[in-house]
Each structure stands twice: as structure tokens, then as C-alpha cells.
XYZ file of C-alpha atoms in Angstrom:
628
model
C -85.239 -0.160 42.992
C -83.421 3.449 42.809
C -83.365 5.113 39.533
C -80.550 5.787 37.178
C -78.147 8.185 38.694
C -75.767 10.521 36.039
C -72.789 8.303 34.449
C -74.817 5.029 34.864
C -74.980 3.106 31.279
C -77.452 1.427 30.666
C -76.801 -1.337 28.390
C -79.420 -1.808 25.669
C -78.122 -4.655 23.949
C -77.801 -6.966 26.749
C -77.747 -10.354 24.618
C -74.145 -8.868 23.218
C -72.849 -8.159 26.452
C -73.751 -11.536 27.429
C -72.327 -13.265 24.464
C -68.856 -11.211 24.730
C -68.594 -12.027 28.514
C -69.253 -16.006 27.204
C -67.057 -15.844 24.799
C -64.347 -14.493 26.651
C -63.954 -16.753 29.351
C -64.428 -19.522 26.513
C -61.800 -18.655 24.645
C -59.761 -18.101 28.340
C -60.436 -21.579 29.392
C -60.149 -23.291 26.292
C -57.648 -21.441 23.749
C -58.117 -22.344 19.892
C -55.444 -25.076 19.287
C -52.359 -23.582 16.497
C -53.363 -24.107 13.098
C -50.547 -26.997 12.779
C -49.080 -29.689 14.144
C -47.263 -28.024 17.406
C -45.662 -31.790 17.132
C -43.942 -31.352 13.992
C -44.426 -28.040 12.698
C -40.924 -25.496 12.368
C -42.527 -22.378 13.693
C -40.488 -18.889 12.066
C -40.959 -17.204 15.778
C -39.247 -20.521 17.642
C -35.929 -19.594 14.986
C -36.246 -16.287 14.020
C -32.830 -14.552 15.800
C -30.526 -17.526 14.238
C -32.259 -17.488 10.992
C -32.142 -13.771 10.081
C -28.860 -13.401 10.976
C -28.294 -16.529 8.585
C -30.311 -14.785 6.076
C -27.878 -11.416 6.544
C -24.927 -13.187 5.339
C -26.390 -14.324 2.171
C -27.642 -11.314 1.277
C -25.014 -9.277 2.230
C -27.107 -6.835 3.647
C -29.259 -6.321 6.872
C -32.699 -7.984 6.438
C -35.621 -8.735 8.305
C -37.939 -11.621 8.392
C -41.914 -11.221 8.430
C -44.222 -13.945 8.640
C -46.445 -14.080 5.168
C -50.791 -14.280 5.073
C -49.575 -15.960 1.714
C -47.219 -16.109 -0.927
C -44.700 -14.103 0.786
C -41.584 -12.981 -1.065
C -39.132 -9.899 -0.654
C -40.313 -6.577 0.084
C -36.960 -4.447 -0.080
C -35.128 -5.435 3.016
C -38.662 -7.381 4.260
C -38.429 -11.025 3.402
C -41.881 -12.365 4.084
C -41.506 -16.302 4.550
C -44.361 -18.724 6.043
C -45.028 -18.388 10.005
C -44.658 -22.052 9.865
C -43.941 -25.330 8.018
C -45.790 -28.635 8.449
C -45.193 -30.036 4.964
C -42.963 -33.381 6.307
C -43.493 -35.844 8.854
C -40.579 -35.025 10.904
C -39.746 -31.691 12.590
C -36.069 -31.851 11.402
C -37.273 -31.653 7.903
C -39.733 -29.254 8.178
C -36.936 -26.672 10.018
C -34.883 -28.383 6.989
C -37.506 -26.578 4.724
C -37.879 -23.225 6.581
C -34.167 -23.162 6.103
C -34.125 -23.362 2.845
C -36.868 -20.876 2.434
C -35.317 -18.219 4.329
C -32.096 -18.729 2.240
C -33.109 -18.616 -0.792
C -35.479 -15.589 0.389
C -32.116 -13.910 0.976
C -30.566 -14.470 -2.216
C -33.728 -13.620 -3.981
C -33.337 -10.024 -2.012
C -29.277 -9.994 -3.587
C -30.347 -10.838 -6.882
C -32.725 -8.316 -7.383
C -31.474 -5.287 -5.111
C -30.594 -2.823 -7.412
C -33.530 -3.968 -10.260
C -36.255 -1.686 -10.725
C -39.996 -3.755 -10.292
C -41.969 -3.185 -13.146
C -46.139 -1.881 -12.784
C -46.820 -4.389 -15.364
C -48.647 -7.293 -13.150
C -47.387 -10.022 -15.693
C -44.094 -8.603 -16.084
C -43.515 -8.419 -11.985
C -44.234 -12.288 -11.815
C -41.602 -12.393 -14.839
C -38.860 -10.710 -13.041
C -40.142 -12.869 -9.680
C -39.214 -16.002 -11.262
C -35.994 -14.555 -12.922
C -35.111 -13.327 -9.632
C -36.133 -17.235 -8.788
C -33.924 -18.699 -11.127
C -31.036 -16.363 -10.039
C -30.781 -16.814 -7.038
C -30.610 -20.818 -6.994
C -28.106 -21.002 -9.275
C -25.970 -17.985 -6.793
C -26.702 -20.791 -4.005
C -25.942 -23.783 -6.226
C -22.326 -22.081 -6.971
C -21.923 -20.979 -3.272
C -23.519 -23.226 -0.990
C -22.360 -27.044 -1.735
C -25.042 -28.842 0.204
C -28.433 -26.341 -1.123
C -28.032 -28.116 -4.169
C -29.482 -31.979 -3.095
C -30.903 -29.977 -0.496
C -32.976 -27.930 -2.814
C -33.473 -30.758 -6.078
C -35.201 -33.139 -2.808
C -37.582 -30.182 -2.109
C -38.557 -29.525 -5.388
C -39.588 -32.870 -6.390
C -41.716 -33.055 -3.210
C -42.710 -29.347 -3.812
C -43.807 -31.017 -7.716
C -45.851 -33.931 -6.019
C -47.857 -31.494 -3.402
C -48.687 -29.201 -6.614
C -52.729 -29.094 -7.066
C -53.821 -30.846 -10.344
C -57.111 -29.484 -10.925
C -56.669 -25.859 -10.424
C -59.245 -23.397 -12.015
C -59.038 -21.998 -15.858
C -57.977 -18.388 -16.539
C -55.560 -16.635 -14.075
C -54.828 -19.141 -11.085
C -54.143 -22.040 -13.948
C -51.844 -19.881 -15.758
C -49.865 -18.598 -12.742
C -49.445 -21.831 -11.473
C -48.462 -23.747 -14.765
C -45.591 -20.832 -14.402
C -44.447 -21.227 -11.070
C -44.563 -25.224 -11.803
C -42.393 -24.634 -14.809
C -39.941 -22.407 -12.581
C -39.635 -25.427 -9.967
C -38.807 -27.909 -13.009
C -35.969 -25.438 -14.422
C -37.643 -24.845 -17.399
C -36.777 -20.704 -16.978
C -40.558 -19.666 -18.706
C -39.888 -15.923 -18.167
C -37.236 -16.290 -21.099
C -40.607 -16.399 -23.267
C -42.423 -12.565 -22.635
C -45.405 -14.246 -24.084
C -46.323 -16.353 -21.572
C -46.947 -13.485 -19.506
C -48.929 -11.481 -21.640
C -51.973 -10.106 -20.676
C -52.035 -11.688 -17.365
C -53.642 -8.499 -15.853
C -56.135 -8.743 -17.743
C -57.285 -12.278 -16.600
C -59.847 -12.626 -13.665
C -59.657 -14.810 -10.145
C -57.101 -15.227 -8.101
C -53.381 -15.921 -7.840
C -52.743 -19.797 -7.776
C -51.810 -21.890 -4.714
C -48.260 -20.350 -2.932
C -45.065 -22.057 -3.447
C -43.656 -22.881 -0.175
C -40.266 -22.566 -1.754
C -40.000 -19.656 -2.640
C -42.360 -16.292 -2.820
C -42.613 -13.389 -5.446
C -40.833 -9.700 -5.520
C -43.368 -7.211 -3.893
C -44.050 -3.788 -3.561
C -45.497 -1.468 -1.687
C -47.183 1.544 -2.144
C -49.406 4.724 -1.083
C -50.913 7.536 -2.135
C -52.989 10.325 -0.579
C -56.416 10.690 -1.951
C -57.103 14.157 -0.440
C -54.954 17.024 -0.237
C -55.589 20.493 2.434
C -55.990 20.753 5.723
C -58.695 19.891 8.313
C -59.268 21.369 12.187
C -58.459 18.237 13.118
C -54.852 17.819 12.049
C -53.906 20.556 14.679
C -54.841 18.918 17.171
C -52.176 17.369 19.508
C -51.210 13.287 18.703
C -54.018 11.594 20.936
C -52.986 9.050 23.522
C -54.175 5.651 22.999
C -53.801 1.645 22.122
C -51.341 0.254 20.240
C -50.903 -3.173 18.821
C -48.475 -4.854 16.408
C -50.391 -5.654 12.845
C -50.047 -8.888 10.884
C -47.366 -8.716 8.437
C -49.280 -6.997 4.746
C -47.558 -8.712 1.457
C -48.991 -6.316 -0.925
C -50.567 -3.043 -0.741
C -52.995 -1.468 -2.833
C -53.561 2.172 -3.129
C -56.837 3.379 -2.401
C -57.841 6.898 -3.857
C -61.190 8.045 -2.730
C -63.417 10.982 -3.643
C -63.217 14.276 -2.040
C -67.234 14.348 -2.866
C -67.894 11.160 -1.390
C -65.421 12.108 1.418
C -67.231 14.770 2.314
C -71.159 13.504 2.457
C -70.188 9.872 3.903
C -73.661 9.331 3.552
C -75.349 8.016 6.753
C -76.140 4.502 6.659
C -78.721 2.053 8.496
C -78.508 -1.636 8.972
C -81.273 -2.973 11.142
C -79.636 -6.065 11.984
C -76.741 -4.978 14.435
C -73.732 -7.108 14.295
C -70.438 -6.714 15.291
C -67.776 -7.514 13.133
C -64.970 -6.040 11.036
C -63.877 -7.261 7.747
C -62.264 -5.830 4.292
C -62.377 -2.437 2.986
C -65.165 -3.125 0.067
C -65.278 0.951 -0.652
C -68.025 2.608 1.061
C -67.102 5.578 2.899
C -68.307 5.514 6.727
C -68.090 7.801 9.260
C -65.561 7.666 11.853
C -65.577 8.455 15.726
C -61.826 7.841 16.198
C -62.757 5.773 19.449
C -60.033 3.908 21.481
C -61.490 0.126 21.083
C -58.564 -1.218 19.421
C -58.373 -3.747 22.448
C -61.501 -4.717 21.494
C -61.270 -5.767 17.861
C -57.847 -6.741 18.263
C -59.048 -10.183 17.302
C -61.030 -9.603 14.177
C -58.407 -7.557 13.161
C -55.630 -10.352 13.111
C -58.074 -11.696 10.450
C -58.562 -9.001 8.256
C -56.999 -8.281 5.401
C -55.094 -4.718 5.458
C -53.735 -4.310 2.263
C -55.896 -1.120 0.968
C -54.074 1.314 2.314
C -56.174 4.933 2.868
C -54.451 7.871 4.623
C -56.740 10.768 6.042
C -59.463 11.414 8.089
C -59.455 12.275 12.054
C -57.022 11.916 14.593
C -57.229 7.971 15.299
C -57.962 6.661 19.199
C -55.237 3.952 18.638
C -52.596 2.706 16.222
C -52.527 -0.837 14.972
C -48.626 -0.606 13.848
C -47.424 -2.607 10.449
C -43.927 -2.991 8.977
C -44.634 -1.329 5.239
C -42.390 -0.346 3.131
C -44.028 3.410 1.947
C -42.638 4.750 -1.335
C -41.362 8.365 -1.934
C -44.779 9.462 -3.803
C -46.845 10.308 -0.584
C -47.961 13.670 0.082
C -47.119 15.080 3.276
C -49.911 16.369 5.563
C -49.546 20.106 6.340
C -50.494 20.807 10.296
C -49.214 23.930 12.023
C -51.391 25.291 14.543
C -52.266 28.994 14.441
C -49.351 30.593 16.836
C -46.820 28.046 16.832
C -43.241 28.452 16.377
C -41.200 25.910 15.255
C -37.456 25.252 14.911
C -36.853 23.393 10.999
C -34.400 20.604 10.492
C -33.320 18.825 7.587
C -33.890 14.802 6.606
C -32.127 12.684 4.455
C -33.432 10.925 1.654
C -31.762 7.671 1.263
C -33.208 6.884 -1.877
C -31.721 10.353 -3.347
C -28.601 10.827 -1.268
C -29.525 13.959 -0.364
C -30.422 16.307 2.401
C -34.648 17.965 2.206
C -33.519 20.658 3.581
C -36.073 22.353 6.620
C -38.354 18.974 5.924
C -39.311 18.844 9.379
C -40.850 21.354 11.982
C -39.682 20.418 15.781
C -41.837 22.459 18.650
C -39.948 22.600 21.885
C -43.176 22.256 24.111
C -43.384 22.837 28.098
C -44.607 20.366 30.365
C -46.627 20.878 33.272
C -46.556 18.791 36.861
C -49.741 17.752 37.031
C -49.089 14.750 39.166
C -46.799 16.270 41.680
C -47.059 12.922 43.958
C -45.943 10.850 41.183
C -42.512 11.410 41.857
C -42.401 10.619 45.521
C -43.854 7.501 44.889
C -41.626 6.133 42.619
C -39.098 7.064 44.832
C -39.852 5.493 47.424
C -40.094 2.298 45.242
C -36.367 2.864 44.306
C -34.713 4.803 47.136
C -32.238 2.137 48.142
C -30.920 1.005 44.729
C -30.855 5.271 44.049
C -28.483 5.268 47.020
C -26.621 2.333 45.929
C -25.980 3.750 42.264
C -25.152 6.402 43.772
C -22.181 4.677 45.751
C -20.895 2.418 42.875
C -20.084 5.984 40.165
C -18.635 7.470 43.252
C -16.169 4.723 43.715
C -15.579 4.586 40.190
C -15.115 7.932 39.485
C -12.754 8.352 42.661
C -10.466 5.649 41.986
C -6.804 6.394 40.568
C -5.995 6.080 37.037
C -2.789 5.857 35.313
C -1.920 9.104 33.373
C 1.066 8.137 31.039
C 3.445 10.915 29.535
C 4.512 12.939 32.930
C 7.370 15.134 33.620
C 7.213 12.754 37.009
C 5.722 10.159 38.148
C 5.923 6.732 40.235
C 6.633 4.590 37.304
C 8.835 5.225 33.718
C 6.534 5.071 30.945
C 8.033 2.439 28.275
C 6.222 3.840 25.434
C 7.192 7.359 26.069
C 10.534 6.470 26.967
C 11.005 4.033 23.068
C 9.952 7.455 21.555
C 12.540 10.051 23.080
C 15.062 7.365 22.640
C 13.809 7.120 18.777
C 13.939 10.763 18.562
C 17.395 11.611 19.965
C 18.696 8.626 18.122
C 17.494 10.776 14.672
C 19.045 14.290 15.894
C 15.608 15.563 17.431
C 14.811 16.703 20.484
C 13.296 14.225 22.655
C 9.919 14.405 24.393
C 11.051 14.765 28.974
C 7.566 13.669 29.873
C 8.733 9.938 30.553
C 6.556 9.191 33.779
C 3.024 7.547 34.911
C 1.446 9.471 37.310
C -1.434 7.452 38.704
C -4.206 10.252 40.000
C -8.118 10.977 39.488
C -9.356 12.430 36.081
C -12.457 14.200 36.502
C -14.346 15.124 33.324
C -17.229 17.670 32.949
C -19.939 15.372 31.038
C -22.932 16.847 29.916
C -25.925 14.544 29.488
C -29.640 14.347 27.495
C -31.756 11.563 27.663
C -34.136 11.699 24.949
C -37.290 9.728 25.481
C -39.728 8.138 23.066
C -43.548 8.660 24.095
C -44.777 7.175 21.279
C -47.989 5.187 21.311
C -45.688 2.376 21.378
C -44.689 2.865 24.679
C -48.536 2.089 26.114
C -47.853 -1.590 25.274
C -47.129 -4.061 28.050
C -44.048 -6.521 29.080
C -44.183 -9.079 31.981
C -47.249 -7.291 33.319
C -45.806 -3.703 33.221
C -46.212 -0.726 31.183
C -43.178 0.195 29.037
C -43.295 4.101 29.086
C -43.955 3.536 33.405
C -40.708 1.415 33.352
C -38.316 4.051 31.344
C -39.725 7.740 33.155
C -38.877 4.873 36.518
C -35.985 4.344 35.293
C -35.162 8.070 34.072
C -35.973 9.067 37.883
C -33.199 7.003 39.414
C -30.773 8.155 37.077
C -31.825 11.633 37.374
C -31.773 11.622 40.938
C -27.832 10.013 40.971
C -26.561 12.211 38.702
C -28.006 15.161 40.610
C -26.476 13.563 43.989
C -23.430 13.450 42.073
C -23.536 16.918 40.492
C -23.754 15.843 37.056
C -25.415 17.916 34.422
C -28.584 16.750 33.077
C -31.251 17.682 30.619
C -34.836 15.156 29.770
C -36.582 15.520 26.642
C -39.061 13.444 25.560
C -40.470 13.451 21.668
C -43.488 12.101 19.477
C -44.688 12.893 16.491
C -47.594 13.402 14.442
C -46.332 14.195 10.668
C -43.095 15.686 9.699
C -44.713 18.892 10.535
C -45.513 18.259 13.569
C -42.822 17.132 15.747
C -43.229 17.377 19.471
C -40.099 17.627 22.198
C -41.437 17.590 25.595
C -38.988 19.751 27.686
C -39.282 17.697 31.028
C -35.967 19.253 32.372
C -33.413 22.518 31.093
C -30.330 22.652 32.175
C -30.748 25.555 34.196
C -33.818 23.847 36.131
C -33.215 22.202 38.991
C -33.762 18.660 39.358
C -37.296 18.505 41.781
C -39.000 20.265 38.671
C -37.999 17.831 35.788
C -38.913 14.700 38.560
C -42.298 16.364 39.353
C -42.952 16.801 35.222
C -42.417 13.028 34.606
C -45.180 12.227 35.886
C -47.403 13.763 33.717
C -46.438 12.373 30.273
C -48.807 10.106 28.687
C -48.259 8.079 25.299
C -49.273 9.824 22.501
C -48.426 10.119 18.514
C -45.339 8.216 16.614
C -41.686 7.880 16.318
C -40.238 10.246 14.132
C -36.610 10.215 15.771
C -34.155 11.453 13.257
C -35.557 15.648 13.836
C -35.566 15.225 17.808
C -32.220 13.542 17.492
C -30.944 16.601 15.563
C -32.638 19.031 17.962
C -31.224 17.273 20.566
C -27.936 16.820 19.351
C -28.013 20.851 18.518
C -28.570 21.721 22.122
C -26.016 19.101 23.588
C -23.098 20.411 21.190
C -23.968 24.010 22.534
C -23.108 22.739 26.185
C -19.820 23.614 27.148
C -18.294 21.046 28.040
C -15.529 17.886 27.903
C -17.958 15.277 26.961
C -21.182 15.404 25.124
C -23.500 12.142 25.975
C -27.295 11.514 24.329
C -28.930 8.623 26.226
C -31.944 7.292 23.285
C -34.450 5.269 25.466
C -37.115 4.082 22.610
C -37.730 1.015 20.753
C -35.527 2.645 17.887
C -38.250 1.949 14.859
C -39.107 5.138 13.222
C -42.873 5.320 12.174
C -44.697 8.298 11.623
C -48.326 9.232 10.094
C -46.982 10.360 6.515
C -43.613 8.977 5.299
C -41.061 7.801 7.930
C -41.582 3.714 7.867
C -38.908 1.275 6.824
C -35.657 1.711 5.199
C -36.602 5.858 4.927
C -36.615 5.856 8.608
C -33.718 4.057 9.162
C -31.325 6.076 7.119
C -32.432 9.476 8.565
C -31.786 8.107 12.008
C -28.439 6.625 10.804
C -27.310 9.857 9.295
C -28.521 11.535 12.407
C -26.143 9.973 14.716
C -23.449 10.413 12.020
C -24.332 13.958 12.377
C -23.938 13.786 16.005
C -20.379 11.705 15.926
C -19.158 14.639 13.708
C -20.402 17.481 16.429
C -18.292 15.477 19.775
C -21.945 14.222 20.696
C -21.602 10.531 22.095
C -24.548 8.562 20.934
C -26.171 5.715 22.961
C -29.740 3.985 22.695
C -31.775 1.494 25.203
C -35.217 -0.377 24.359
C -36.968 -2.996 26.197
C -38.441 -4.387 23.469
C -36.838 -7.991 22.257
C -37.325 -7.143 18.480
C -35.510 -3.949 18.374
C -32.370 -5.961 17.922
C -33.370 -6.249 14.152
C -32.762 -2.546 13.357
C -30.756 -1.017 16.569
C -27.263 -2.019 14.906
C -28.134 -0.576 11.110
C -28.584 2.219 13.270
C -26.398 2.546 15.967
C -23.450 -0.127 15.310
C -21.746 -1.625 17.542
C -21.105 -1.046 21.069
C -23.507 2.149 21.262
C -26.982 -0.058 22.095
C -28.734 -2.277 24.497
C -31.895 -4.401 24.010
C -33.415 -5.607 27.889
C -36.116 -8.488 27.789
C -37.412 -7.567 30.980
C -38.356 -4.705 32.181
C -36.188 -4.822 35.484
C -32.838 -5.206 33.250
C -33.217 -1.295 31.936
C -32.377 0.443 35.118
C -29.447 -1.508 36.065
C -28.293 -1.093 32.169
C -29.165 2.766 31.599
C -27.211 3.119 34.957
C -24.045 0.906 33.664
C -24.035 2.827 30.121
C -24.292 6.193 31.991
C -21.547 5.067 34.497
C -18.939 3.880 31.735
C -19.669 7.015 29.667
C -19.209 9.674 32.265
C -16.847 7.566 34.324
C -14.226 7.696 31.468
């Protein structure tokens, strides 16, 4: 036997590696059946697109729908409703129930949209069922058919109700939410819901009717800054998160913090489960992959922000409040360009809020380039071909002092004009001929960590920098002038924008760089929009195009989730319409087309489900936009 050489492992523990190994190709072969009836079951993913669109009109507004662990309820714009129903025999009345769910989900949302949530716990379930009450009798008045609709499901709702539910809290909570479901309106009586805080156990059994009004909210427990938040975003997993109802602020001590006292457990097992507040140390490994499974399980609600820079990112839709202290990170020697953010919930501008660093990138895979090429060299040629063509053909040019053919609506308005004692307009011709205009472009890409996730069997950042390379290469064949940025973003104060190509670079340079960008950080879009959009408007020129490729859902590491995110990008494209900058956005991800349009509206996006669509559809958005 040869010894060890350096870089061999040698695995201790060889009973775990043999029981992950096991498991795995258990779980490969024979996959844990759905936890309901596949048979009869109305699953929220099978309907989602028809039913949040549905659940738009009632509320008026644009919502989103988010499977629940439990109760569910509304969330702001988040309606959390169960991932499935199995209640009835029949699938038609179980999709029948999900229906009815998800509408009055939506007019809960209307109901309550402009109604402060009170702290009080017993006073939140109060205004729940108010909102509960509300917003059946909004769908009584509006919707003919909820009304049997809704009486049926109650009375089966009624019969399903647990009879011998524990004393104290869960018995009180549910002889509430039974009352609601019988009409009897309890929170017109404030003393039923006194001192409910105060009670011990848990919540009662979920209403599958309807859910509760929830909110969300963090709060940093530290404040300063470490050696470790100047450090550049790391590059790493990410996954999606279950959906999180309610979040609980968890405020530890800077002592504590500090010591993280070293801990022994002599039995080794693997496992992850609920924050139960002892502070451990962290090693901000990459083993998200790993523990994705445990983690679908766990319950994520305490929410604490801090600590090194993290491996991967296991992403959640939350809806973060305005209270959360921003983490401070400028590295020693930096210089940074500030631009303001708007804050929807004050209608107002923070003006310099965030810190953008134009950063060079090096070509450190110089082959990279050549290789994709050569994967793409005949549809680059054919691209190539079709703007040509386009751009050469003649177009009519109406109001010419000659022309091949009289132009009707110039000729109605000299007529108009003589006929009222003014001089008439002589340019009465069409002239067909080419119209060349001098575009200037920017594609702006996201590098996010969200870009290291997979569809049909293929990175997503590999298939847009692909996809950037053909269109880089036709527009340079053409002699159209291009700049590629890329952005992520670790903080408000710490924005990265990854100059890939200038415009005064040629075009070999900004191909060689794409190789070498790795996922890394979040998606803070609205300040690389603006510093974008500030360098495009600069460009001298008769069009002004920004090409977004990104799954278009701001996230960041302090305060950029949600609604907040939203607006700022919203207003930054606003910002952009107002300085001649033509705004368009691409993503490859299926779900994007829940917040693309509050953003964008519409005509300026395009969601792909495969990876293959985005080059043909980057190349028909750039053709139609320059082409014009």
C-alpha cells in the first residue's frame, strides 16, 4: 500500500460517508411520495400563473402568491395560501377551494391595504378577522356566485373543525376563528381578545379558508464594522427558501457575540434544526447543496443579520421593514460614485444612500472566449445577416419637398391651412430611402449569486455572458457602439459594477474579460441602473438603449427585499425614460414574470423558459431597438 500523498483526505468518519452515499441513491431510486393525494389534490404550483393574475384583479393591485408552512395570510403584497388542497373527494372541488382561498386572500389584501397592523398579538388577530369579515361581504356584493360558493365551504370548513382542542391559547384562538366562519363578527367585542399574549401554547389548527394579516420584521443586533465586511461578495450556492409566514426578530448580545463559547458534543450527528439561541461559531463554508434538504424542513422565521461573509445564500421572499440598520463597508482606498434611492414608503428620494464602485476586470481566461465562439459562430454570422437586411431596407419618410408618392396626411393639412389664411406646409411627398440612426448600447448584467443556479442542465450566468458574446460580436461586425457592465452587490454601500467593456475599448478585450466573471453577492439594481443610465445619457448620440439581463428581483444583504426593491427599480427606469435612455430587461427565469411588469410595463421585458430562447430574444429586442 503507498502512503498518503498531500491533498489526499482521509475520511475519519467512514460509517457517515457510507450512510450519505445509501441514502442518496435511496432517495434517487425511490423518491418520497407528495404528502397528498397527487389523485385529487389542487396543487398552488399546477395554477399559480392563472390564479395570481385572478387574484390581481380583485385586489386591484399587483400581488404575489407564496405557498404557506401554515396559516398563511397576507404579507403586504405576499398572499401566503396552502401549497395544496386535499380537503374533498374530487379534484374539481378541491381547485373549487383553492379558488376561493386565493380570492378571498386578495380581498383580504384590499381591505386592509392602507390599515396600520397593530404590535398587540391579540389585537392583530382582531383586525385579521375584521379584515375577514370585510372582505366576504366586498365579494358577497361583487362576485354573485362566491356567495353559495363560500356559505358550502364554510359549513364543511365548521364540520372538519377539531372538537377537543387544548385549554388556554389554541382553544381560545380557535373558538374565534370558529365564531368568524359562523358570522358571528367576535372582534366587535375587544374583550375577547384580551390578554391573548399573555396565554401559553400554540396557535390553534389553520383555517383553510382563509389566513391572518402578517408582518414582517428585522432588526440588527450589532452595530460597527468587522474586517470581514470589506471583503468582496463571495461566490457561492444559491437556493430558493420555503416561503416564512412570520418573522421574529432576534437581538443577540454583543458579549455573547463575541466569546461564542466553544462547544463539545461527543455524539456527532448531522443535522440542522431551529435557532434555540446559542451562539456558535461559523466557518461560512459553501455546503448549502448539502443541507439543502434539512433546510426545506426547518423553520426560518428568527431572523439574525451579522456575522461573516456567508459561502452561499438560501434566498426568501420577506417583506423587511424600514427599521434595519444599514451595514457600513468601505474598504480602505476606495472611491466610490453616490446615488440616491427612493423610499416608497416615504415618497422621497435618500439622497447619496448608495455607494457604486466602477471596478476593472481582468482576462483571466483568455481561451474562454474562443470557445464559445466557436460554439456560436454560425448563428453570429447569421444575426449578423438578418440586422443588415433590416437595417438596409427602404423606409417610407413622409413630409418631403419630393418624393415618389403624395403624402395624404400632409397634403389634408396644407389644404386645412390655406383654407384658414395660413401659409401652407410644401413638404407634401413620401420619399421611401434608408434611415440610419447612431444607437448607443449598455447591457447591464446581473452576477448575482442567483445566477449560479441551473435550468435544463445549464448554468444561468454561462447562458447570458454566451449570449452577451454573440451580440457583442454582431454589433461590432456591424459597427454598433457597445458598452458591458455587469453589477452585484453586497450592502447599499457596497455596490459593485464590473466594467467588462468601455466604449473606447475595443471589442477582443471586453470578449476576453467575460470569461472571468464568477457569481458573487446580490441584486441591488436600482444604483447600477442609475450609474448606468448616467453614463448612457452622456453618449452622444440619437438613441440611448440599456439591455437589463437579470432575473429582475432586487435582494440585497441589508434592506432592498420586496416592495422597497421594487419601487427603487421602478423609479429608476422612470429616471431613465426622463434622460432619452430606452429601457429593456431579459431573465430566464419562469417566475420573474411576477414582478418584471410592476417594473418595467409593458412591452419593455421578456421572460425565456429555456435557456436557448435568450439569444434569439436579446438578439430580436436589440434588432427592433436599433433597427428603428
Amino acid at each position: 500500500m503507498g502512503g498518503l500523498r498531500p491533498g489526499d483526505l482521509l475520511e475519519i468518519d467512514w460509517e457517515v460517508g457510507v450512510f450519505k452515499a445509501v441514502r442518496a441513491l435511496w432517495v434517487r431510486l425511490f423518491p418520497a411520495p407528495p404528502p397528498y393525494d397527487a389523485g385529487r389534490a389542487a396543487v398552488l404550483a399546477d395554477h399559480l400563473r392563472p390564479l395570481e393574475l385572478l387574484a390581481q384583479l380583485v385586489a386591484g393591485e399587483a400581488v404575489s402568491l407564496k405557498p404557506a408552512r401554515v396559516h398563511g395570510g397576507v404579507r403586504g403584497r405576499d398572499l401566503l395560501v396552502p401549497a395544496w388542497v386535499d380537503r374533498a373527494s374530487a379534484p374539481e372541488e378541491n381547485r373549487g377551494l383553492l379558488l376561493l382561498r386565493v380570492v378571498h386572500a386578495a380581498a383580504m389584501r384590499r381591505v386592509s391595504r392602507d390599515l396600520p397592523l397593530p404590535q398587540d398579538e391579540g389585537e392583530r388577530l382582531r383586525a385579521s378577522l375584521r379584515a375577514v369579515d370585510q372582505a366576504t361581504d366586498v365579494l358577497r356584493g361583487e362576485l354573485p356566485l362566491f356567495g353559495p360558493a363560500w356559505d358550502e365551504a364554510v359549513g364543511a370548513e365548521l364540520l372538519a373543525r377539531p372538537s377537543d382542542v387544548a385549554r388556554g391559547r389554541p382553544r381560545r384562538t380557535e373558538a374565534l376563528r370558529a365564531a368568524t366562519l359562523r358570522g358571528e363578527r367576535p372582534w366587535a367585542d375587544p374583550s375577547l381578545f384580551a390578554g391573548l399574549a399573555d396565554e401559553r401554547g400554540p396557535d390553534g389548527p389553520p383555517v383553510l379558508l382563509f389566513g391572518a394579516l402578517l408582518a414582517a420584521d428585522t432588526e440588527d443586533a450589532t452595530s460597527g464594522r468587522t474586517p470581514d465586511q470589506h471583503r468582496a461578495p463571495s461566490a457561492g450556492t444559491e437556493h430558493e427558501a420555503p416561503a416564512v409566514e412570520d418573522l421574529r426578530r432576534v437581538l443577540l448580545d454583543p458579549e455573547e457575540q463575541e466569546q461564542k463559547v466553544l462547544t463539545h458534543t461527543f455524539e456527532k450527528v448531522e443535522t440542522l434544526d431551529a435557532w434555540e439561541g446559542t451562539v456558535q461559531r461559523e466557518d461560512g463554508s459553501d455546503e448549502l447543496d448539502e443541507h439543502l434538504e434539512a433546510l426545506q424542513e426547518v423553520d426560518l422565521r428568527s431572523l439574525i443579520r451579522g456575522g461573516q461573509e456567508a459561502g452561499s445564500v438560501l434566498r426568501a421572499d420577506l417583506d423587511l421593514k424600514a427599521d434595519i440598520p444599514d451595514v457600513e463597508s468601505i474598504a480602505p482606498g476606495e472611491h466610490g460614485l453616490a446615488y440616491d434611492e427612493w423610499d416608497h414608503r416615504a415618497a422621497r428620494y435618500r439622497l447619496g444612500w448608495c455607494t457604486v464602485y466602477p471596478t476593472p476586470v481582468r482576462a483571466t481566461r483568455p481561451s474562454w472566449a474562443a470557445e464559445a465562439r466557436s460554439r456560436h459562430q454560425r448563428l453570429i454570422a447569421r444575426l449578423q445577416r438578418r440586422l443588415a437586411d433590416h437595417r438596409s431596407r427602404l423606409a417610407p419618410r413622409p413630409r418631403q419637398l419630393d418624393g415618389e408618392h403624395p403624402d395624404l396626411d400632409a397634403l389634408v393639412d396644407h389644404l386645412a391651412d390655406v383654407r384658414a389664411g395660413r401659409t401652407g406646409d410644401g413638404r407634401l411627398y413620401v420619399r421611401q430611402q434608408r434611415h440610419l440612426r447612431d444607437v448607443v448600447t449598455t447591457v447591464l448584467l446581473d452576477v448575482s449569486l442567483s445566477t449560479d443556479g441551473w435550468v435544463a442542465d445549464r448554468r444561468v450566468l454561462d447562458v447570458a455572458r454566451e449570449a452577451v458574446l454573440v451580440l457583442g460580436d454582431v454589433a461590432h461586425r456591424l459597427g454598433d457602439r457597445m458598452q458591458v457592465l455587469a453589477f452585484a452587490s453586497a450592502t447599499r454601500n457596497r455596490c459593485r459594477v464590473l466594467e467588462i467593456k468601455r466604449w473606447n475599448e475595443p471589442w477582443a478585450v471586453g470578449a476576453a474579460r467575460l470569461g472571468a466573471i464568477e457569481p458573487m453577492g446580490y441584486t441591488r439594481i436600482g444604483p447600477a441602473l442609475r450609474h448606468a443610465t448616467a453614463d448612457l445619457a452622456r453618449q452622444a448620440a440619437d438613441a440611448r438603449l440599456l439591455l437589463l439581463i437579470s432575473d429582475g428581483k432586487p435582494n440585497d444583504h441589508d434592506r432592498y427585499e420586496g416592495p422597497y426593491g421594487i419601487a427603487d427599480v421602478r423609479m429608476a427606469l422612470r429616471e431613465a425614460n426622463g434622460m432619452g435612455v430606452a429601457t429593456h430587461a431579459l431573465a430566464i427565469d419562469p417566475s420573474a414574470v411576477s414582478w418584471l411588469p410592476r417594473m418595467l410595463g409593458a412591452g419593455r421585458w421578456h421572460v425565456t423558459h429555456t435557456p436557448d430562447a435568450l439569444l434569439p430574444a436579446l438578439s430580436e429586442v436589440y434588432g427592433r431597438w436599433t433597427g428603428r
